[in-house]
mmCIF file of C-alpha atoms in Angstrom:
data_model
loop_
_atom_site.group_PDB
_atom_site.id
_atom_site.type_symbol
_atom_site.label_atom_id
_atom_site.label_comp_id
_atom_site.label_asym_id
_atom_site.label_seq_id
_atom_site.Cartn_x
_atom_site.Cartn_y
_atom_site.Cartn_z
ATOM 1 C CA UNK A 1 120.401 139.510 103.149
ATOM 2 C CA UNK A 2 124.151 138.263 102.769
ATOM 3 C CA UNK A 3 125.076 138.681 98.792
ATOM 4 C CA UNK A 4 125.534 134.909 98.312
ATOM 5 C CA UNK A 5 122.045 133.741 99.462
ATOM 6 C CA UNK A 6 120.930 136.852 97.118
ATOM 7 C CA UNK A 7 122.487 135.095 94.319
ATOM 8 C CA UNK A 8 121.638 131.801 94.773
ATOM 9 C CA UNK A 9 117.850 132.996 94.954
ATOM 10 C CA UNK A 10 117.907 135.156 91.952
ATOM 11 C CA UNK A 11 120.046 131.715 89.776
ATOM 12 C CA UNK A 12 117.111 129.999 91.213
ATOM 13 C CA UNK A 13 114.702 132.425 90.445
ATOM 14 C CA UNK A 14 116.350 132.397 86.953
ATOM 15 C CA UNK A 15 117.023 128.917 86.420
ATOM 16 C CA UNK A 16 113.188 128.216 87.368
ATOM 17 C CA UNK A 17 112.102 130.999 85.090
ATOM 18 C CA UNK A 18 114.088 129.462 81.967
ATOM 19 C CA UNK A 19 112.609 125.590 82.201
ATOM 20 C CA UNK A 20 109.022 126.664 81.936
ATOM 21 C CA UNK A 21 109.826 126.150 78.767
ATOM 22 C CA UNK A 22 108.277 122.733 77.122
ATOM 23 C CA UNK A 23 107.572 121.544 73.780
ATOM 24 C CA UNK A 24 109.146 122.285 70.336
ATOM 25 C CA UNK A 25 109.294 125.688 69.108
ATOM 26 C CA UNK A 26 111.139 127.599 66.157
ATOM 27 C CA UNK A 27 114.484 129.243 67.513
ATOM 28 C CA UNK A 28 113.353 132.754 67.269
ATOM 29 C CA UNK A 29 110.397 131.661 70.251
ATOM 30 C CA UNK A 30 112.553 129.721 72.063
ATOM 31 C CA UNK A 31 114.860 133.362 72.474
ATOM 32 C CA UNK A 32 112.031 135.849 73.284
ATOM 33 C CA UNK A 33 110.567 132.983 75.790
ATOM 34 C CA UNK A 34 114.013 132.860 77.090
ATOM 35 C CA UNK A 35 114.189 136.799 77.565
ATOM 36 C CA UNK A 36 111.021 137.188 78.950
ATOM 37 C CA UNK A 37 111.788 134.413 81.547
ATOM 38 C CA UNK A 38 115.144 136.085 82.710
ATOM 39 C CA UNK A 39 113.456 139.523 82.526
ATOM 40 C CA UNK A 40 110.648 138.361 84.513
ATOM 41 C CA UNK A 41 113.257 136.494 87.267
ATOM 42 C CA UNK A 42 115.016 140.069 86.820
ATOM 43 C CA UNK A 43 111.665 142.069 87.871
ATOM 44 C CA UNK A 44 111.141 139.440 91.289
ATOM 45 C CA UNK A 45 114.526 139.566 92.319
ATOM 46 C CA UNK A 46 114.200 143.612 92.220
ATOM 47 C CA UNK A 47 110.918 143.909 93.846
ATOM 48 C CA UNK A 48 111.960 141.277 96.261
ATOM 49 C CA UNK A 49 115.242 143.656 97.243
ATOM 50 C CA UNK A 50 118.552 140.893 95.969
ATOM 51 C CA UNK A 51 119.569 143.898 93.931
ATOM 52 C CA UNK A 52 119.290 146.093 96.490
ATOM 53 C CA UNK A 53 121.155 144.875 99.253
ATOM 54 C CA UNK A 54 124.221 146.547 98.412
ATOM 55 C CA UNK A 55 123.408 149.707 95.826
ATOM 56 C CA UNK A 56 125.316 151.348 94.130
ATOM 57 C CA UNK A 57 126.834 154.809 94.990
ATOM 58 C CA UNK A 58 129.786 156.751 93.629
ATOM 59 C CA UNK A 59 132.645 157.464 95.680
ATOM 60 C CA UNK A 60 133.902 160.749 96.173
ATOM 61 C CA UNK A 61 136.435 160.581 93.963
ATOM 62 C CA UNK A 62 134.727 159.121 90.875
ATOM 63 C CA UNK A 63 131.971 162.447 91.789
ATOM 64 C CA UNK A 64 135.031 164.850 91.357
ATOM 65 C CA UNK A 65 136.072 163.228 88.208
ATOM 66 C CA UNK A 66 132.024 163.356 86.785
ATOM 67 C CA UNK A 67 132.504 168.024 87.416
ATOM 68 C CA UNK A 68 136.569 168.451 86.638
ATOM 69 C CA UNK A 69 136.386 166.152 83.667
ATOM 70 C CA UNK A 70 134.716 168.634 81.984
ATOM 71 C CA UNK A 71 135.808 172.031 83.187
ATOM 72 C CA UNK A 72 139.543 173.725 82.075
ATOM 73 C CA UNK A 73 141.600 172.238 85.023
ATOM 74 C CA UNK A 74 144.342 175.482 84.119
ATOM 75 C CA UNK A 75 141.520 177.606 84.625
ATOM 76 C CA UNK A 76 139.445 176.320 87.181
ATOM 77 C CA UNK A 77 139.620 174.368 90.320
ATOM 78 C CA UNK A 78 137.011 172.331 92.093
ATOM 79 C CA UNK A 79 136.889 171.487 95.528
ATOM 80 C CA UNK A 80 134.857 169.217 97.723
ATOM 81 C CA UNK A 81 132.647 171.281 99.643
ATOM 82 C CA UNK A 82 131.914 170.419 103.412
ATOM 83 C CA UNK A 83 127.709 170.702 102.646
ATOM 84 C CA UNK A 84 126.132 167.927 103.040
ATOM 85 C CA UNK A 85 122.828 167.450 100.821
ATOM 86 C CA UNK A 86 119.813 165.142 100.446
ATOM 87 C CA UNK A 87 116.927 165.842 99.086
ATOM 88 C CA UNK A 88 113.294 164.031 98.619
ATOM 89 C CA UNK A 89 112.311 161.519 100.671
ATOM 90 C CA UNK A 90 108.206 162.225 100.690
ATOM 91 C CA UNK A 91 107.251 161.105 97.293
ATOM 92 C CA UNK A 92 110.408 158.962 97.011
ATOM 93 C CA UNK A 93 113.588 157.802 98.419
ATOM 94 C CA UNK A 94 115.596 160.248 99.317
ATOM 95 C CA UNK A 95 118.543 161.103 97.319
ATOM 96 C CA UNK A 96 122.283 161.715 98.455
ATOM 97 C CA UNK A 97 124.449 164.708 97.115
ATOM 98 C CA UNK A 98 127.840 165.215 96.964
ATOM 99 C CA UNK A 99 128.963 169.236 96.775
ATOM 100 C CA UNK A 100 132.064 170.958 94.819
ATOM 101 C CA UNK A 101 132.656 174.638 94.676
ATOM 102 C CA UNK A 102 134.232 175.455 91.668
ATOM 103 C CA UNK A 103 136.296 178.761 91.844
ATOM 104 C CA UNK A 104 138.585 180.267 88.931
ATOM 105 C CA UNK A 105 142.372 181.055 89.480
ATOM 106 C CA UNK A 106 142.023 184.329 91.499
ATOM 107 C CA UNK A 107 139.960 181.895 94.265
ATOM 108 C CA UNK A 108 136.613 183.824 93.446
ATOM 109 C CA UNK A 109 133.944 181.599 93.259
ATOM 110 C CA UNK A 110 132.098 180.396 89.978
ATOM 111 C CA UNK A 111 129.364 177.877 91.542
ATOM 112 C CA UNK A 112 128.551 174.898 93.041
ATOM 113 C CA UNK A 113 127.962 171.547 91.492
ATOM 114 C CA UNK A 114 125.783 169.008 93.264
ATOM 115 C CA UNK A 115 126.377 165.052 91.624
ATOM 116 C CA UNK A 116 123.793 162.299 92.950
ATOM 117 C CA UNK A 117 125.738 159.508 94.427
ATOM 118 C CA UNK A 118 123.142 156.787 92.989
ATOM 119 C CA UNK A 119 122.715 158.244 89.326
ATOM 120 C CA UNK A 120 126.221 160.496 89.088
ATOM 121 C CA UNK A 121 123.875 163.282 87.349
ATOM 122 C CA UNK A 122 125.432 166.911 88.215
ATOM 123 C CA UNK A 123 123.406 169.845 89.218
ATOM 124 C CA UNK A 124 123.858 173.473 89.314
ATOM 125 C CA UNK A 125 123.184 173.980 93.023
ATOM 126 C CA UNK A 126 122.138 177.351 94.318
ATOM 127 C CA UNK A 127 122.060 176.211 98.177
ATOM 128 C CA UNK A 128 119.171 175.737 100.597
ATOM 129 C CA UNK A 129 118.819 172.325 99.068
ATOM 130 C CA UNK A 130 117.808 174.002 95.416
ATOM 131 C CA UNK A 131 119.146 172.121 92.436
ATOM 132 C CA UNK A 132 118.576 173.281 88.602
ATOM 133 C CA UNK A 133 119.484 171.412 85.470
ATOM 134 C CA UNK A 134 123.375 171.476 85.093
ATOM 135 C CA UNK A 135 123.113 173.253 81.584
ATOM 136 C CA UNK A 136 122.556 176.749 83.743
ATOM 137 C CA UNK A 137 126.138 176.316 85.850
ATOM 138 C CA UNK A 138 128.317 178.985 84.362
ATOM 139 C CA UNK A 139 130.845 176.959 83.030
ATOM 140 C CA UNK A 140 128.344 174.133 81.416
ATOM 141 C CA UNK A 141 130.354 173.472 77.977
ATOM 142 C CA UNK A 142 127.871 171.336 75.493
ATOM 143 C CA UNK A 143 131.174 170.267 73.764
ATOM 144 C CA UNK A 144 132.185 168.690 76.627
ATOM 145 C CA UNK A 145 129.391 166.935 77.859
ATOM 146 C CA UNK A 146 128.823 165.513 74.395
ATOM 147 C CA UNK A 147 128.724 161.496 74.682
ATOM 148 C CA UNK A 148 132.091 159.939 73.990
ATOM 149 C CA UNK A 149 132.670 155.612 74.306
ATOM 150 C CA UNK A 150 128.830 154.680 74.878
ATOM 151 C CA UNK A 151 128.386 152.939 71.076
ATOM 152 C CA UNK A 152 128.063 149.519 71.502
ATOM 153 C CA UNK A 153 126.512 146.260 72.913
ATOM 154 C CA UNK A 154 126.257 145.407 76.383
ATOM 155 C CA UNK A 155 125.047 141.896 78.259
ATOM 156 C CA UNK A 156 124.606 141.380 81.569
ATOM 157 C CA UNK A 157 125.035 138.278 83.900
ATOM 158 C CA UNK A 158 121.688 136.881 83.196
ATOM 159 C CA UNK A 159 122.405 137.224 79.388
ATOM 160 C CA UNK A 160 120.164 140.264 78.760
ATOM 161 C CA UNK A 161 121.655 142.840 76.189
ATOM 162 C CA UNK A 162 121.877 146.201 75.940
ATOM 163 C CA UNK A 163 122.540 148.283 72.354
ATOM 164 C CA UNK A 164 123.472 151.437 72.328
ATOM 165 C CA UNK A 165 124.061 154.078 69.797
ATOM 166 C CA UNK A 166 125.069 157.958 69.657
ATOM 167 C CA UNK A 167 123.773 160.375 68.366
ATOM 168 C CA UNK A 168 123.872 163.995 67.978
ATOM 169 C CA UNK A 169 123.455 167.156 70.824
ATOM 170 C CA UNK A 170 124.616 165.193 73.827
ATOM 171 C CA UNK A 171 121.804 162.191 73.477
ATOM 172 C CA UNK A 172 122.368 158.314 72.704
ATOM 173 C CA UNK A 173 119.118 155.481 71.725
ATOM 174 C CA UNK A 174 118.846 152.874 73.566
ATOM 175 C CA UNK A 175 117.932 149.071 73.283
ATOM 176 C CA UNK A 176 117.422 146.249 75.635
ATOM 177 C CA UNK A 177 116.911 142.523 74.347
ATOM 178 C CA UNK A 178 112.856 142.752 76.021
ATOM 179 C CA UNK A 179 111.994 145.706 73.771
ATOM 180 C CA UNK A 180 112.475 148.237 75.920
ATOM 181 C CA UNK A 181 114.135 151.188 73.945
ATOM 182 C CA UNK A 182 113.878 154.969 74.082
ATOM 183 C CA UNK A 183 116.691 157.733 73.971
ATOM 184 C CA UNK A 184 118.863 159.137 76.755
ATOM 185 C CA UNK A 185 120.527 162.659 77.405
ATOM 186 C CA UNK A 186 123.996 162.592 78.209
ATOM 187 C CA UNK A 187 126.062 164.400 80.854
ATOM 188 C CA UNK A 188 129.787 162.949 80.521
ATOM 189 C CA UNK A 189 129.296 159.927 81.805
ATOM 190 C CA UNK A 190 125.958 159.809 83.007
ATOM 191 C CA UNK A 191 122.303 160.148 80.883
ATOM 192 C CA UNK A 192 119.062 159.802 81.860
ATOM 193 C CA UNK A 193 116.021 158.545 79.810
ATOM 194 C CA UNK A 194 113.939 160.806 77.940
ATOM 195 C CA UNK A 195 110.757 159.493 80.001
ATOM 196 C CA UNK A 196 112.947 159.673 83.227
ATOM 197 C CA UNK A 197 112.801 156.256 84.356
ATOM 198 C CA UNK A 198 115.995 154.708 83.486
ATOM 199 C CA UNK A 199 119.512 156.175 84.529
ATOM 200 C CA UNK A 200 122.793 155.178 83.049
ATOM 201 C CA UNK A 201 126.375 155.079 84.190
ATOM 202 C CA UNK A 202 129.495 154.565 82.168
ATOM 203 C CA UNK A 203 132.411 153.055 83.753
ATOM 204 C CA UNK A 204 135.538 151.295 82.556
ATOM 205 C CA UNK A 205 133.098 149.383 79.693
ATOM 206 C CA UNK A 206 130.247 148.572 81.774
ATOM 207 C CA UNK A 207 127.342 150.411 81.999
ATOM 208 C CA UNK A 208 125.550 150.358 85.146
ATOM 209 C CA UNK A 209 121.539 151.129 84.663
ATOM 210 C CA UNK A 210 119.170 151.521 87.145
ATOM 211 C CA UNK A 211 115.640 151.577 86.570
ATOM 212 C CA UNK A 212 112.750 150.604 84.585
ATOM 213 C CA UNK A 213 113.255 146.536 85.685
ATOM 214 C CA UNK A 214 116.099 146.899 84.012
ATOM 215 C CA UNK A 215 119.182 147.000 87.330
ATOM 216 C CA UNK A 216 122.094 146.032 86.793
ATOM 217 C CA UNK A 217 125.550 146.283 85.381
ATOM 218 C CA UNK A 218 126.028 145.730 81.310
ATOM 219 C CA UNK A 219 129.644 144.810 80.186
ATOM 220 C CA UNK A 220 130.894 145.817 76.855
ATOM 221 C CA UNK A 221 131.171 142.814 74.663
ATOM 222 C CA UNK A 222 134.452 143.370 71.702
#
């Protein structure tokens, strides 16, 4: 489906959602019905694939940024590897890998870093399609992967908001304007929800989520 006919279902989908609406009501109702209507139009468009059509995937470049960011560049290097990697698929949709090799200034190797081109979360990856949690790569650094320019509020096109607000060893809460809340651990610019069903990504003030009926991008309101 071509983007624009995606959009002008979902405004429809949205518009329709917002003018089942009737009657007098305090202010306060008037907001959650309007919420609930949006998040509802939100939900459709998802299951029915308009937010799908073109999903979003990191480049290569913005993958290397996501593992040197955060290791000593003077120390280290890190490399695109050749290795391809997905993994999943029989439960769930597959997911798509990119690979570095990170070696120190002799050339000897330190490790590889796998970084999910949907969800930009890094791996330590052993090979033979084997991932662990990024905290066992040698040169994970909690310092650095503390969360750094996530505090604030966030709105999206169909006026649903997103609060967010740090907090201590690497994690940040959560808000959206349905009630939906929770905390997330944070790697760099990535976290992931406590309960696993939300992912965030933080990019030049906009946070892009995905999951939980909740797609889409956020942008940082001043």
């Amino acid at each position: 489906m071509k983007r624009p006919i995606a959009f002008a279902v979902l405004c429809t989908l949205l518009l329709s959602g917002c003018t089942q609406q009737t009657g007098a009501a305090d202010p306060a109702a008037e907001e959650a019905g309007r919420v609930n209507a949006q998040m509802q139009a939100l939900e459709q468009a998802e299951q029915a694939g308009l937010l799908e059509d073109e999903p979003f995937q990191l480049s290569s470049e913005e993958a290397l940024e996501r593992v040197a960011g955060t290791i000593d560049a003077q120390a280290y290097t890190v490399e695109q590897s050749e290795e391809t990697l997905a993994v999943g698929g029989e439960d769930g949709p597959a997911h798509e890998y990119f690979v570095f090799e990170v070696r120190d200034a002799a050339g000897e190797p330190v490790g590889k870093v796998a970084v999910d081109r949907e969800t930009g979360e890094k791996y330590y990856y052993l090979g033979d399609g084997v991932l662990e949690d990024y905290e066992s790569f040698p040169l994970y650094d909690p310092e650095a992967e503390r969360p750094a320019g996530w505090e604030g509020q966030y709105v999206n096109p169909a006026d649903v908001s997103l609060t967010i607000t740090e907090e201590q060893d690497g994690a940040f809460a959560y808000a959206f304007s349905d009630g939906t809340q929770g905390t997330a651990a944070v790697s760099g610019e990535t976290a992931k929800s406590a309960d696993g069903e939300i992912n965030f990504l933080l990019a030049e003030g906009i946070v892009t989520v995905a999951g939980g009926g909740l797609t889409g991008n956020y942008i940082a309101q001043k």
